PDB file of C-alpha atoms in Angstrom:
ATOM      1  CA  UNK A   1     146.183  48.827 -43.239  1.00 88.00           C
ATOM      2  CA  UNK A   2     142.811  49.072 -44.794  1.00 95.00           C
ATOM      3  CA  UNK A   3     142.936  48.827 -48.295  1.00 96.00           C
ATOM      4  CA  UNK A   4     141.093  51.672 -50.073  1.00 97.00           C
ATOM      5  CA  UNK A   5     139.149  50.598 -51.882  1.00 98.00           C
ATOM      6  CA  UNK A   6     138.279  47.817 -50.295  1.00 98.00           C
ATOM      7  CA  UNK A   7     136.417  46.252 -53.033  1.00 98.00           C
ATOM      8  CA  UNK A   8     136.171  46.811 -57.110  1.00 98.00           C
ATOM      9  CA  UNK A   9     133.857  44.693 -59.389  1.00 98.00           C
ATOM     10  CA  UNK A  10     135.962  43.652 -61.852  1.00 98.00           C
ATOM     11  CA  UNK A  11     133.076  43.090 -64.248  1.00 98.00           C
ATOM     12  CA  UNK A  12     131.131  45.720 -64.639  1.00 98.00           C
ATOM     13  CA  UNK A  13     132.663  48.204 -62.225  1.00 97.00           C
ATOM     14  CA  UNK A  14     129.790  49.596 -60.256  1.00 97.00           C
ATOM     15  CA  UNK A  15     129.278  47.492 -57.069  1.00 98.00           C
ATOM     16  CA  UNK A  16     126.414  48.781 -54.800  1.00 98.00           C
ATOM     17  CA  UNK A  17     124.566  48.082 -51.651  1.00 98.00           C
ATOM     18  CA  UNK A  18     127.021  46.024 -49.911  1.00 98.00           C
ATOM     19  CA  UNK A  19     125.908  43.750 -46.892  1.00 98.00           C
ATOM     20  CA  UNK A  20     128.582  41.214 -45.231  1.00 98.00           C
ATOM     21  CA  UNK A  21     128.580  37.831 -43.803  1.00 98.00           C
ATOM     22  CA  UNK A  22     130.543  35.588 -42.196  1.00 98.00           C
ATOM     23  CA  UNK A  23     130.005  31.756 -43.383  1.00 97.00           C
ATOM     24  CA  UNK A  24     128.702  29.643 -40.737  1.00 94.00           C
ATOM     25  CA  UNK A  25     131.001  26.050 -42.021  1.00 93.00           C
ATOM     26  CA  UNK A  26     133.640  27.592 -42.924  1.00 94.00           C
ATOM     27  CA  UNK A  27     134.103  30.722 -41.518  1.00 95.00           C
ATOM     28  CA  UNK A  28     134.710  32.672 -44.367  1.00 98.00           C
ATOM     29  CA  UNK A  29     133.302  36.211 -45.115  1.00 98.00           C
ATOM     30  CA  UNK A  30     131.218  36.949 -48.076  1.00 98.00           C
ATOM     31  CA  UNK A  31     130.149  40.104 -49.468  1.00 98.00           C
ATOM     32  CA  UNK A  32     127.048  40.241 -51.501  1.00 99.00           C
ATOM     33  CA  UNK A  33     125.897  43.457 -53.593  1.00 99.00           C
ATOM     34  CA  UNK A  34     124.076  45.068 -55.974  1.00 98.00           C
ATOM     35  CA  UNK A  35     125.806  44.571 -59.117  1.00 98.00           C
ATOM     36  CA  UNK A  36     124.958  47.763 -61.174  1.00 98.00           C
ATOM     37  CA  UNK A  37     126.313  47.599 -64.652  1.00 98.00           C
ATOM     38  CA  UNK A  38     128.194  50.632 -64.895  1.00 96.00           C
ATOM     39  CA  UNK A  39     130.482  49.957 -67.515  1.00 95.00           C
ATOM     40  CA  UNK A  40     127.661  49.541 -69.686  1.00 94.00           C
ATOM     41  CA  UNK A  41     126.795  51.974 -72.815  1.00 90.00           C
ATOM     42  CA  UNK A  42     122.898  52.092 -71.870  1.00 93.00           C
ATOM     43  CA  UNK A  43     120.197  55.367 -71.620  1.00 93.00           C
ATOM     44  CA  UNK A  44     119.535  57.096 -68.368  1.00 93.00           C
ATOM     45  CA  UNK A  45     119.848  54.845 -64.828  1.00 95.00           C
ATOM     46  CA  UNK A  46     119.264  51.612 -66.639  1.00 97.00           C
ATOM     47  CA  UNK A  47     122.455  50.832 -65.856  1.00 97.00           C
ATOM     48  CA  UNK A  48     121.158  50.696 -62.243  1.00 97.00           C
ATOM     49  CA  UNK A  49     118.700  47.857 -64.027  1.00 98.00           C
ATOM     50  CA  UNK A  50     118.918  44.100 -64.619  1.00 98.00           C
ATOM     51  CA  UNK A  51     121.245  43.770 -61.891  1.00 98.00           C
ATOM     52  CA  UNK A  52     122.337  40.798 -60.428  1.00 98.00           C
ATOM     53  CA  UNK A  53     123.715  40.069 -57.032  1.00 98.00           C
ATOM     54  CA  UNK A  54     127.544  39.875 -57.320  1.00 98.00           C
ATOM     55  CA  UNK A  55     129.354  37.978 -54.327  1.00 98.00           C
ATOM     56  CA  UNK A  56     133.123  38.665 -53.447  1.00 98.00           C
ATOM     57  CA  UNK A  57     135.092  36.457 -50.677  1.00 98.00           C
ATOM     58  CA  UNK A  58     137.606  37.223 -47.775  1.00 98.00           C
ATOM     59  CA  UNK A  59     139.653  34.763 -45.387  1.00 97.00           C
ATOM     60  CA  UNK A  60     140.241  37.952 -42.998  1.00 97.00           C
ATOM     61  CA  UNK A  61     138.146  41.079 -44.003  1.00 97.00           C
ATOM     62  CA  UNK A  62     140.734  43.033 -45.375  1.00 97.00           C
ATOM     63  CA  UNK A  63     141.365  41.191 -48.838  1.00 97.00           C
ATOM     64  CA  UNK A  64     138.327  40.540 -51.055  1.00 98.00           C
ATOM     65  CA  UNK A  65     137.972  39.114 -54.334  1.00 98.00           C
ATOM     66  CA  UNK A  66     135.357  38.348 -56.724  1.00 98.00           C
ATOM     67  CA  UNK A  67     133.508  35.010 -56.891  1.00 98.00           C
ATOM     68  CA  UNK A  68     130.320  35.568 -59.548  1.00 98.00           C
ATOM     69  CA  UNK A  69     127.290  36.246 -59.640  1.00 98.00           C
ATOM     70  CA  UNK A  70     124.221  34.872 -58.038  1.00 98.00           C
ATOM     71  CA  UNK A  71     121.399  32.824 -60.246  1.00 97.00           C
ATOM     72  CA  UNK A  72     118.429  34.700 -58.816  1.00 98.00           C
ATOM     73  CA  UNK A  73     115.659  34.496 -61.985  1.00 98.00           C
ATOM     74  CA  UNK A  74     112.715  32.464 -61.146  1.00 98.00           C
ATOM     75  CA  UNK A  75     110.367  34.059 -63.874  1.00 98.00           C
ATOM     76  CA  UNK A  76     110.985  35.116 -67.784  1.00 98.00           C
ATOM     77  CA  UNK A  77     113.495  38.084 -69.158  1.00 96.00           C
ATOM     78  CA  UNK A  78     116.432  40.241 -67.984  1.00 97.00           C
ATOM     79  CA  UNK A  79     114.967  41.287 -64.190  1.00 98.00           C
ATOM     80  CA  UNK A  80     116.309  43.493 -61.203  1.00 98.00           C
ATOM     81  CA  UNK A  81     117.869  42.871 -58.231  1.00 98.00           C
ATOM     82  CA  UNK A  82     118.752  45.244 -55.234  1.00 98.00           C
ATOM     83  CA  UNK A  83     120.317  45.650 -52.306  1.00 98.00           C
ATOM     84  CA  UNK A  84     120.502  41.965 -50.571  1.00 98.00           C
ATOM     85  CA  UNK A  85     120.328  40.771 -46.800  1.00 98.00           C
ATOM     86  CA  UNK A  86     120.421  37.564 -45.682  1.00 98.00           C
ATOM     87  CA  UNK A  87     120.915  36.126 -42.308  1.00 98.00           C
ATOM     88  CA  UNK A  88     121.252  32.482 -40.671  1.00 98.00           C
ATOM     89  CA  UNK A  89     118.963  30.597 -38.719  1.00 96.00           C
ATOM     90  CA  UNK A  90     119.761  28.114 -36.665  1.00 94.00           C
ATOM     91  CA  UNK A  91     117.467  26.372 -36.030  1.00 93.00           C
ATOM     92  CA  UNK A  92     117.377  24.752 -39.503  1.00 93.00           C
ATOM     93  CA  UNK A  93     120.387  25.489 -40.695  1.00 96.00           C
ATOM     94  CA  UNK A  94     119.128  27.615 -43.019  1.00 98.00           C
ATOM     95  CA  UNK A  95     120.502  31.110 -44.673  1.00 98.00           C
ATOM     96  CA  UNK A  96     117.540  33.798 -45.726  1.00 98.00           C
ATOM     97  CA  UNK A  97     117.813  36.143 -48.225  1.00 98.00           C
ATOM     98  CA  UNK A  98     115.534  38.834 -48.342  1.00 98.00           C
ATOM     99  CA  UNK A  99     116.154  41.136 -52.001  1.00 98.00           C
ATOM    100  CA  UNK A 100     114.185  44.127 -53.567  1.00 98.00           C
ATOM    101  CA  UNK A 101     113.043  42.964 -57.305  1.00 98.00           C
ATOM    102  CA  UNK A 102     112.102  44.743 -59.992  1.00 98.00           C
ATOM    103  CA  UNK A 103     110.260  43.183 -63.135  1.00 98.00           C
ATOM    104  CA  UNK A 104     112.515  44.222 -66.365  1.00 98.00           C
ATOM    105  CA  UNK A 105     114.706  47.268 -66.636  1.00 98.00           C
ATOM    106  CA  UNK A 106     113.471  50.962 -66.920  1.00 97.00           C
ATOM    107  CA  UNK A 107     115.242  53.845 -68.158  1.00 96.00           C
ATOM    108  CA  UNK A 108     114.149  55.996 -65.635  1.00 96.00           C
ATOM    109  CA  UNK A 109     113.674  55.651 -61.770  1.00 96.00           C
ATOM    110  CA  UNK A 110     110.586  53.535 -61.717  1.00 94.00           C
ATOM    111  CA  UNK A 111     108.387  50.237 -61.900  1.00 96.00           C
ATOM    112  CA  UNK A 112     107.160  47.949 -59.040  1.00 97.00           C
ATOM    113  CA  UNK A 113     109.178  46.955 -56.227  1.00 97.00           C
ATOM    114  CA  UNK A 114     108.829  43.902 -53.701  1.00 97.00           C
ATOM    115  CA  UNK A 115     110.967  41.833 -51.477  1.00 98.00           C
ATOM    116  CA  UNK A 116     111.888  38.037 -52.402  1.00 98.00           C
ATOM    117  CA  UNK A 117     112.573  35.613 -50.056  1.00 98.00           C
ATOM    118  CA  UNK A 118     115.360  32.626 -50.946  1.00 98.00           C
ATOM    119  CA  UNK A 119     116.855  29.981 -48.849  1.00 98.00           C
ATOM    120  CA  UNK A 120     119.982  28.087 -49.100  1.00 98.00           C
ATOM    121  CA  UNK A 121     122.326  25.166 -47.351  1.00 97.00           C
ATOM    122  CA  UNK A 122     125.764  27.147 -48.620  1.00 97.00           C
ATOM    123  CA  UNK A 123     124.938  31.042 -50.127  1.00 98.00           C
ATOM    124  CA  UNK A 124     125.356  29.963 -53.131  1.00 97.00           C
ATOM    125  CA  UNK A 125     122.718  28.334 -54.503  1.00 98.00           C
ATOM    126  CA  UNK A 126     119.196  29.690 -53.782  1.00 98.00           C
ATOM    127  CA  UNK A 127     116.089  28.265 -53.604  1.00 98.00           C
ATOM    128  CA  UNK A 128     112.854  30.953 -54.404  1.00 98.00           C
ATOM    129  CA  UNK A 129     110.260  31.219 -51.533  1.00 98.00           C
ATOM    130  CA  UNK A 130     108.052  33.467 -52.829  1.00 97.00           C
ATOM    131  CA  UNK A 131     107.492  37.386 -51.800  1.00 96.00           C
ATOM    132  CA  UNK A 132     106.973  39.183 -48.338  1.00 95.00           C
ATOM    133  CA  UNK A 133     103.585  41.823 -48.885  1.00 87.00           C
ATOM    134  CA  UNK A 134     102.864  44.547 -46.937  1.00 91.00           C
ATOM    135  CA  UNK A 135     100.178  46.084 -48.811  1.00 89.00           C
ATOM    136  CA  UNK A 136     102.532  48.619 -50.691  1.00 92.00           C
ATOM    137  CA  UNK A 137     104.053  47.962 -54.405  1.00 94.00           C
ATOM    138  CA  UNK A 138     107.030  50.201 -53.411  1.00 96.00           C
ATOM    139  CA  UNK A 139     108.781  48.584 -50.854  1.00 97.00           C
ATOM    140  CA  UNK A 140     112.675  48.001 -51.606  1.00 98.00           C
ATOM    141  CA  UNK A 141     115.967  47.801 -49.143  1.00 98.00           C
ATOM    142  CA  UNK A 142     115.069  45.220 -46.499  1.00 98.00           C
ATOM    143  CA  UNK A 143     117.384  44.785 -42.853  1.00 98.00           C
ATOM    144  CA  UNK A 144     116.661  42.110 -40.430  1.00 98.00           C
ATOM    145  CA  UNK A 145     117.646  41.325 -37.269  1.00 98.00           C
ATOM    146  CA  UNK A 146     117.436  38.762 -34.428  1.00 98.00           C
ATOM    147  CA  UNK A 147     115.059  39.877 -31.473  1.00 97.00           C
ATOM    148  CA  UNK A 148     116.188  39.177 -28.019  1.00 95.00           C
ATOM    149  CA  UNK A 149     113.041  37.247 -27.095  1.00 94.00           C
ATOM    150  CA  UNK A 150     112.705  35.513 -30.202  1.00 96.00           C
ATOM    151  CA  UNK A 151     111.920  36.163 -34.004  1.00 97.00           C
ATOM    152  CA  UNK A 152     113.253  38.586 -36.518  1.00 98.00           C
ATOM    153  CA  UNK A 153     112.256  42.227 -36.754  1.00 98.00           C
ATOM    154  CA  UNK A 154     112.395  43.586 -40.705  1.00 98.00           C
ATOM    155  CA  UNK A 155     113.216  47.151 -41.825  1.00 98.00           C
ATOM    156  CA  UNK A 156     112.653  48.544 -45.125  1.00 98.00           C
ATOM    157  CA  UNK A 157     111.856  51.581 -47.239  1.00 98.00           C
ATOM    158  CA  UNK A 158     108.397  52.029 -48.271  1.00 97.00           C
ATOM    159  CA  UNK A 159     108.005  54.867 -51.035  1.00 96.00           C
ATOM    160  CA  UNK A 160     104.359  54.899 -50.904  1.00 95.00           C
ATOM    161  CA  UNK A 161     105.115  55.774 -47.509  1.00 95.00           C
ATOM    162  CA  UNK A 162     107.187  59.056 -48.235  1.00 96.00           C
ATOM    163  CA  UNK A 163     109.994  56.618 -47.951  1.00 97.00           C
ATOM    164  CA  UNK A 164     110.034  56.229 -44.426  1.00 97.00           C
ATOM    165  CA  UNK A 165     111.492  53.385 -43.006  1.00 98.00           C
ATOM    166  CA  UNK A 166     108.833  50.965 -41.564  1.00 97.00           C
ATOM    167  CA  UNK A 167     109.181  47.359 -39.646  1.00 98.00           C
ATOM    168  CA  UNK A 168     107.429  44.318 -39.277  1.00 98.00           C
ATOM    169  CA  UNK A 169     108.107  40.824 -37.227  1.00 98.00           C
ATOM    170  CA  UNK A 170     108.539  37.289 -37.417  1.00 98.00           C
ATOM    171  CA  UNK A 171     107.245  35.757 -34.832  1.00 97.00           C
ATOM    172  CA  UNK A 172     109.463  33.574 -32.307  1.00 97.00           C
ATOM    173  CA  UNK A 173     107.996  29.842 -33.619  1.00 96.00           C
ATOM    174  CA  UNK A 174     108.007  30.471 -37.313  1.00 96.00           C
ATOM    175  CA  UNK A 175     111.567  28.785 -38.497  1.00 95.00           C
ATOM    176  CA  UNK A 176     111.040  29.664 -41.908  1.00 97.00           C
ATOM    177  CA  UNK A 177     110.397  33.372 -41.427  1.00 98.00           C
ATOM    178  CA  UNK A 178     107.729  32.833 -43.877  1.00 97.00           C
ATOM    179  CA  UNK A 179     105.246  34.880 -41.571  1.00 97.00           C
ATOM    180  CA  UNK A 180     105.502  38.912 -41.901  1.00 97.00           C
ATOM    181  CA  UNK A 181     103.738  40.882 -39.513  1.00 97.00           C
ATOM    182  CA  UNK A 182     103.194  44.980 -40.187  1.00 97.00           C
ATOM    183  CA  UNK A 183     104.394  47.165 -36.807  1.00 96.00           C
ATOM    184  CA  UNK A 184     104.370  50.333 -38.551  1.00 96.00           C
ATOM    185  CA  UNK A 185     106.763  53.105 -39.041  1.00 97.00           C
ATOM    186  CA  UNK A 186     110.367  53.430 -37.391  1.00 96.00           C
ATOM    187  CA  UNK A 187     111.764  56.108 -38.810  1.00 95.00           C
ATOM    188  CA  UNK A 188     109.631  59.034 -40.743  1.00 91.00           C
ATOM    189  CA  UNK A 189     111.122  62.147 -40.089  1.00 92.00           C
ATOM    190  CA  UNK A 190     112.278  62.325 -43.641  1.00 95.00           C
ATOM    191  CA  UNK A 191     112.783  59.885 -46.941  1.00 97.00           C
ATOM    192  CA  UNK A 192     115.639  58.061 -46.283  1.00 98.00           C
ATOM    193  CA  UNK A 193     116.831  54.560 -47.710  1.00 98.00           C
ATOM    194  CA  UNK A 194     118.924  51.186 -47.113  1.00 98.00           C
ATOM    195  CA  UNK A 195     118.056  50.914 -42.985  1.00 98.00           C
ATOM    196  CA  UNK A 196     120.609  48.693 -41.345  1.00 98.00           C
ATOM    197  CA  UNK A 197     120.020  47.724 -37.646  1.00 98.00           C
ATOM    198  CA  UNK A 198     122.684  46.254 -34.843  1.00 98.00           C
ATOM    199  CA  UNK A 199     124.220  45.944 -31.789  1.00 98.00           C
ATOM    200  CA  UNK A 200     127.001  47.639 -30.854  1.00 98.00           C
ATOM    201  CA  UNK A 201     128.164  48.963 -26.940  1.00 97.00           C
ATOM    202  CA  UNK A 202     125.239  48.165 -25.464  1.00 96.00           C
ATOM    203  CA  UNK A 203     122.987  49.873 -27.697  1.00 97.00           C
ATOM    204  CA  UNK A 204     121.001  49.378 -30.207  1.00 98.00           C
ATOM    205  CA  UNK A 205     121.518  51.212 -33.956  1.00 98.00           C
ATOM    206  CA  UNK A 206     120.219  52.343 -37.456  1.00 98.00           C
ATOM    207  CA  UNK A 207     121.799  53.963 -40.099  1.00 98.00           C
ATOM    208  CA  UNK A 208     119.763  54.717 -43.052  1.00 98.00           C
ATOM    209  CA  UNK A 209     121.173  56.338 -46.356  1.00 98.00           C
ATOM    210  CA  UNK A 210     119.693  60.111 -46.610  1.00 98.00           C
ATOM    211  CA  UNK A 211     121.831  61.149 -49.489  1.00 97.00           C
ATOM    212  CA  UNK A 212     123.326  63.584 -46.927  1.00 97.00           C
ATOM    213  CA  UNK A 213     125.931  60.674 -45.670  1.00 98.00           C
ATOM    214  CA  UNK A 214     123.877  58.242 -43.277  1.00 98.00           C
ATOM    215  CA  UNK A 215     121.713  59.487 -40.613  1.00 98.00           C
ATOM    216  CA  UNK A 216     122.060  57.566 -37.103  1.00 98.00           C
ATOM    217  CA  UNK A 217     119.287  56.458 -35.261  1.00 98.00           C
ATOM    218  CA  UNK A 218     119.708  55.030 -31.091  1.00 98.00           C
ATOM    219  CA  UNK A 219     117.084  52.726 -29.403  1.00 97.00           C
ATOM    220  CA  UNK A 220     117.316  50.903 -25.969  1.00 96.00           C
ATOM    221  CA  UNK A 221     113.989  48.919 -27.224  1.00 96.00           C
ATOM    222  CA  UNK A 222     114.067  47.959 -31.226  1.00 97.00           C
ATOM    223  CA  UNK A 223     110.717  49.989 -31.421  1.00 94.00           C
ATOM    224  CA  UNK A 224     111.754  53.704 -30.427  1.00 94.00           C
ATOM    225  CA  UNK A 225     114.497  55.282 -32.407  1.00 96.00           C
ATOM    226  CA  UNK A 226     115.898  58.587 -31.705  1.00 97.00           C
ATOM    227  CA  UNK A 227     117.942  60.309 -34.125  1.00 98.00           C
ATOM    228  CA  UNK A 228     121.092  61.694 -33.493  1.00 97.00           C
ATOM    229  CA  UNK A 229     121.996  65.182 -34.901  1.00 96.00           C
ATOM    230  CA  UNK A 230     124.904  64.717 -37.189  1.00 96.00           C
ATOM    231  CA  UNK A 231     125.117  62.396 -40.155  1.00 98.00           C
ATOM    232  CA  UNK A 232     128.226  60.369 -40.517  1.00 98.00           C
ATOM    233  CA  UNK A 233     130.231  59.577 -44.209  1.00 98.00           C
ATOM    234  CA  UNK A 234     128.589  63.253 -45.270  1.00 97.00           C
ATOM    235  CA  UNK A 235     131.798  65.086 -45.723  1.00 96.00           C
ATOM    236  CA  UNK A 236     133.664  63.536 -48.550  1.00 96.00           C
ATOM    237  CA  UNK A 237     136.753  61.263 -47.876  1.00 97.00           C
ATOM    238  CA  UNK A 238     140.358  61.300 -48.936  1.00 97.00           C
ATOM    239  CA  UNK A 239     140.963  57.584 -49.722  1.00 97.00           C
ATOM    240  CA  UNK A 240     141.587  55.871 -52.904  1.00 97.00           C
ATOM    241  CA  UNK A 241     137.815  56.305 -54.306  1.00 97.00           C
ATOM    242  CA  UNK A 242     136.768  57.545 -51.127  1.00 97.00           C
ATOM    243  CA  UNK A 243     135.132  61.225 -52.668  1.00 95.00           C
ATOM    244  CA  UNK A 244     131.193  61.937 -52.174  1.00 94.00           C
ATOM    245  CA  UNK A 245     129.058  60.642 -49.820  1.00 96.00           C
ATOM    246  CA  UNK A 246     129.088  57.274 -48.052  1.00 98.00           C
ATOM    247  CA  UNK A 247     126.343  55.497 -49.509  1.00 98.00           C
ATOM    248  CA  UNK A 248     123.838  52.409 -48.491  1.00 98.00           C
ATOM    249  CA  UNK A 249     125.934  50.835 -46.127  1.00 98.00           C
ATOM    250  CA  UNK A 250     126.091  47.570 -43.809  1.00 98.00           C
ATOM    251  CA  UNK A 251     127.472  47.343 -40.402  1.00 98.00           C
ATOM    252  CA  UNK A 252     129.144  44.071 -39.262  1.00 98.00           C
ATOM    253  CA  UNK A 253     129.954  43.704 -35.613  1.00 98.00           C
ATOM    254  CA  UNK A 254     132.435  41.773 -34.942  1.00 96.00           C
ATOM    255  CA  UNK A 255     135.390  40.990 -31.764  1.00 94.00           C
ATOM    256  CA  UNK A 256     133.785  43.943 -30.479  1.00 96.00           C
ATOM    257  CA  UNK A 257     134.549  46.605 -33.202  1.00 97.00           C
ATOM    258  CA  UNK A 258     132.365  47.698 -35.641  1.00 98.00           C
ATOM    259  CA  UNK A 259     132.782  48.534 -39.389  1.00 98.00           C
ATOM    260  CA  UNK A 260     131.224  50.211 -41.854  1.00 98.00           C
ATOM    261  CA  UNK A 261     131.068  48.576 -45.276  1.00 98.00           C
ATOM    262  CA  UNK A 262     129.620  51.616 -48.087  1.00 98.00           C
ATOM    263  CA  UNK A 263     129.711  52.767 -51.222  1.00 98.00           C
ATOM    264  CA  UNK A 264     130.753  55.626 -53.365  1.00 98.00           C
ATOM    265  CA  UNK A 265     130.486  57.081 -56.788  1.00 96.00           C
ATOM    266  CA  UNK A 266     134.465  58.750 -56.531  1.00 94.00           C
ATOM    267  CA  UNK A 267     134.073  60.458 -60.116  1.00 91.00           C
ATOM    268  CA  UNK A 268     131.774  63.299 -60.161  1.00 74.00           C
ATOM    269  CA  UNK A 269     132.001  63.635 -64.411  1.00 73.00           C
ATOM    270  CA  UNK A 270     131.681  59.590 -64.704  1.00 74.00           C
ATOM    271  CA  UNK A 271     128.805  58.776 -62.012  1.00 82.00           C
ATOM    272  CA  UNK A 272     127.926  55.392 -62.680  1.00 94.00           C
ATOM    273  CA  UNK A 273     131.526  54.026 -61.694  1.00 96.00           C
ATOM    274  CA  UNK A 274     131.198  52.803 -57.957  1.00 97.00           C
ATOM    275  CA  UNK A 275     133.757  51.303 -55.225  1.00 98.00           C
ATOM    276  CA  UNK A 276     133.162  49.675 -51.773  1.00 98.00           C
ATOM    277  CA  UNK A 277     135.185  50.882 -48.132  1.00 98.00           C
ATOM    278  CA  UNK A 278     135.212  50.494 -45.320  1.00 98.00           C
ATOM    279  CA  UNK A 279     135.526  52.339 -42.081  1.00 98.00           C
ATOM    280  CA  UNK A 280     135.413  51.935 -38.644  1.00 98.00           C
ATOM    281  CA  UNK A 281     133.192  53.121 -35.969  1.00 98.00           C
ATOM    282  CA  UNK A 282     133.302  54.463 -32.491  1.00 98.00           C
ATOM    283  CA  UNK A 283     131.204  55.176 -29.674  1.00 98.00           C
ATOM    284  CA  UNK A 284     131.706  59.212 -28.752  1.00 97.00           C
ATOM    285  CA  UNK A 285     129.272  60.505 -25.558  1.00 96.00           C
ATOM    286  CA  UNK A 286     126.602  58.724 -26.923  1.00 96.00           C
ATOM    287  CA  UNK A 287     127.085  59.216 -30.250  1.00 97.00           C
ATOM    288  CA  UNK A 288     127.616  57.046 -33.159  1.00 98.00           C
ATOM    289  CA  UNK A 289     131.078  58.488 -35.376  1.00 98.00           C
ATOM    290  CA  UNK A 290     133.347  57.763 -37.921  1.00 98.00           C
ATOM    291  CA  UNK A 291     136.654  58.842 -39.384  1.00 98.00           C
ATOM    292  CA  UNK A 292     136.441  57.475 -42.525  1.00 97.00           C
ATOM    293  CA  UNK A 293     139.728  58.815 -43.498  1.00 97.00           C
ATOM    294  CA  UNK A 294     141.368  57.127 -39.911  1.00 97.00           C
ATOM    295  CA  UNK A 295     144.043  54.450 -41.041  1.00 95.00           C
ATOM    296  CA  UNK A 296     143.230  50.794 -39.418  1.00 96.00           C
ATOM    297  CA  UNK A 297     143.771  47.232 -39.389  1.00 95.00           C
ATOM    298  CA  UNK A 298     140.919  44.279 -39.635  1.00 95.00           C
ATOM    299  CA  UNK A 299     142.058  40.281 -39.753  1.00 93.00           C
ATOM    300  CA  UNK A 300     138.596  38.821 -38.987  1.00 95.00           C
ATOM    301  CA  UNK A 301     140.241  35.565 -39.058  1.00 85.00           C
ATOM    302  CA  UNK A 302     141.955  35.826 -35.683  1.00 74.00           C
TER     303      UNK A 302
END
C-alpha cells in the first residue's frame, strides 16, 4: 500500500508545493518542492522564507527519498524560492523550470514576486534564463502544459489580480519557451492559489488550492473552465499526517490513473511541520473525486 506519508524532509521538516516528474533517460521519478524551513527557530512565516527547492527520488512512486537541494541563486544573499514546475521539451532536449522568487526573507507575508525561468540537460543542474513579466509584481505558483496544436499554455496566481488564476502562451515555434504571451484570466471567481492543469478521461482539469481543500475546474477547450461544486482534500484525512486540508497539490497522470501528490500541516499546535501524500483520483458522473483515506497501490516502474 501507499505509504502515508509519502514523503518527509528529513532536513528541515516542512516540505511544500510538491510537483512530480518522471526522468526522461532514466526513467526515474523526481519530486521537487518547496523546502520551507520549519524546524527552524525564526519570527513569524519566515520560516516560509529563503527556501530552496528540495528534490527527493523514486524507482516506482511509492518509495521516495531525499536527494538535496537545488543551487538556484543567481544574484547576492539568502533568497526565496516557491512552488516549482518544470516540464520537458523535446525538441531540444531540454527540461524548463518555471519558480516563484522572492528577493530576501520577510517576516511577514510580503515582498515582490516573479517567475524564473532555468534550463537543464539532467534536473539537476540549472542554468538561469532570466524572468517571465506580465506586467504584475505579484505573480507566484506557475503550471504549464503542452497544447494540442502546439506550444505551452502557463497558469499562475496573480495577487494584484485578486489572486485569480490567469494564463498566457508560448507559441508553437518558440523551443525555448522564452516568449510569454498574456490571454487573460481563467479562473476568478475567487482567490485561489497553486493551479495545476491535465489530462485525465478525456477531459481536461484544474485544481487550484482555495484553502477550503482544492477547488476543481473542467474544460473541453484549455480556455473555458467550469467549476465543479464540491472541493476535494477539504474534509480532513485519517492517514499518518494526513489531518487538515490537502494543500497545493500536483497531479501526475500516468498508465491511465491519476494521483494526487499534496501537502499538509498534520499538527494544528505546531503549524510549520509539513508532510507530502498522495491520493488517487476518480472520475464520478462528471466529476472529479477523491478518497484520500482509500488504501492503494502505485509501482510506476511497471
Amino acid at each position: 500500500m501507499i505509504p502515508a506519508p509519502l514523503f518527509k524532509d528529513p532536513i528541515y521538516n516542512g516540505p511544500a508545493d510538491p510537483m512530480v516528474i518522471r526522468k526522461e533517460e532514466d526513467g526515474l521519478y523526481y519530486m521537487f518542492y518547496t523546502q520551507r524551513r520549519a524546524n527552524q527557530q525564526v519570527e513569524g512565516v519566515s520560516y516560509c522564507y529563503g527556501c530552496s527547492i528540495g528534490v527527493a527520488e523514486s524507482k516506482n512512486g511509492s518509495e521516495w527519498h531525499y536527494r538535496g537541494a537545488l543551487d538556484l541563486e543567481f544574484e547576492f544573499g539568502q533568497n526565496t524560492f516557491w512552488a516549482p514546475e518544470i516540464v520537458y521539451e523535446k525538441r531540444r532536449g531540454d527540461y524548463h523550470m518555471f519558480v516563484s522568487y522572492i528577493q530576501g526573507v520577510y517576516l511577514n507575508w510580503g515582498g515582490d514576486s516573479r517567475i524564473e525561468h532555468y534550463v537543464s540537460k539532467d534536473l539537476f543542474r540549472w542554468e538561469h534564463r532570466g524572468y517571465v513579466s506580465f506586467g504584475s509584481a505579484r505573480i507566484i505558483d506557475p503550471c504549464l502544459f503542452a497544447l494540442p496544436g502546439g506550444g505551452w499554455r502557463m497558469w499562475y496566481k496573480d495577487e494584484r489580480q485578486n489572486s485569480a488564476t490567469c494564463y498566457a502562451d508560448c507559441p508553437a515555434d518558440c523551443a525555448d519557451l522564452s516568449e510569454w504571451i498574456y490571454r487573460g484570466v481563467a479562473a476568478g471567481d475567487q482567490p485561489e492559489e497553486g493551479p495545476n492543469v491535465f489530462s485525465f478521461g478525456g477531459t481536461y482539469w484544474m485544481i487550484a488550492d482555495v484553502w477550503n481543500g482544492q477547488a476543481v475546474y473542467r474544460s473541453d477547450d484549455l480556455e473555458h473552465f467550469v467549476r465543479q461544486p464540491e472541493n476535494i482534500l477539504r474534509e480532513s484525512g485519517t492517514r499518518r499526517d494526513d489531518q487538515g486540508r490537502g494543500a497545493h497539490a500536483d497531479v501526475f497522470v500516468t498508465g491511465g490513473r491519476a494521483f494526487i501528490v499534496y501537502f499538509t500541516h498534520p499538527d494544528p499546535e505546531y503549524h510549520p511541520r509539513s508532510a507530502v501524500q498522495m491520493a488517487e483520483l476518480k472520475i464520478e458522473d462528471g466529476r472529479l473525486v477523491c478518497d484520500r483515506n482509500a488504501e492503494f497501490e502505485v509501482n510506476w516502474a511497471d
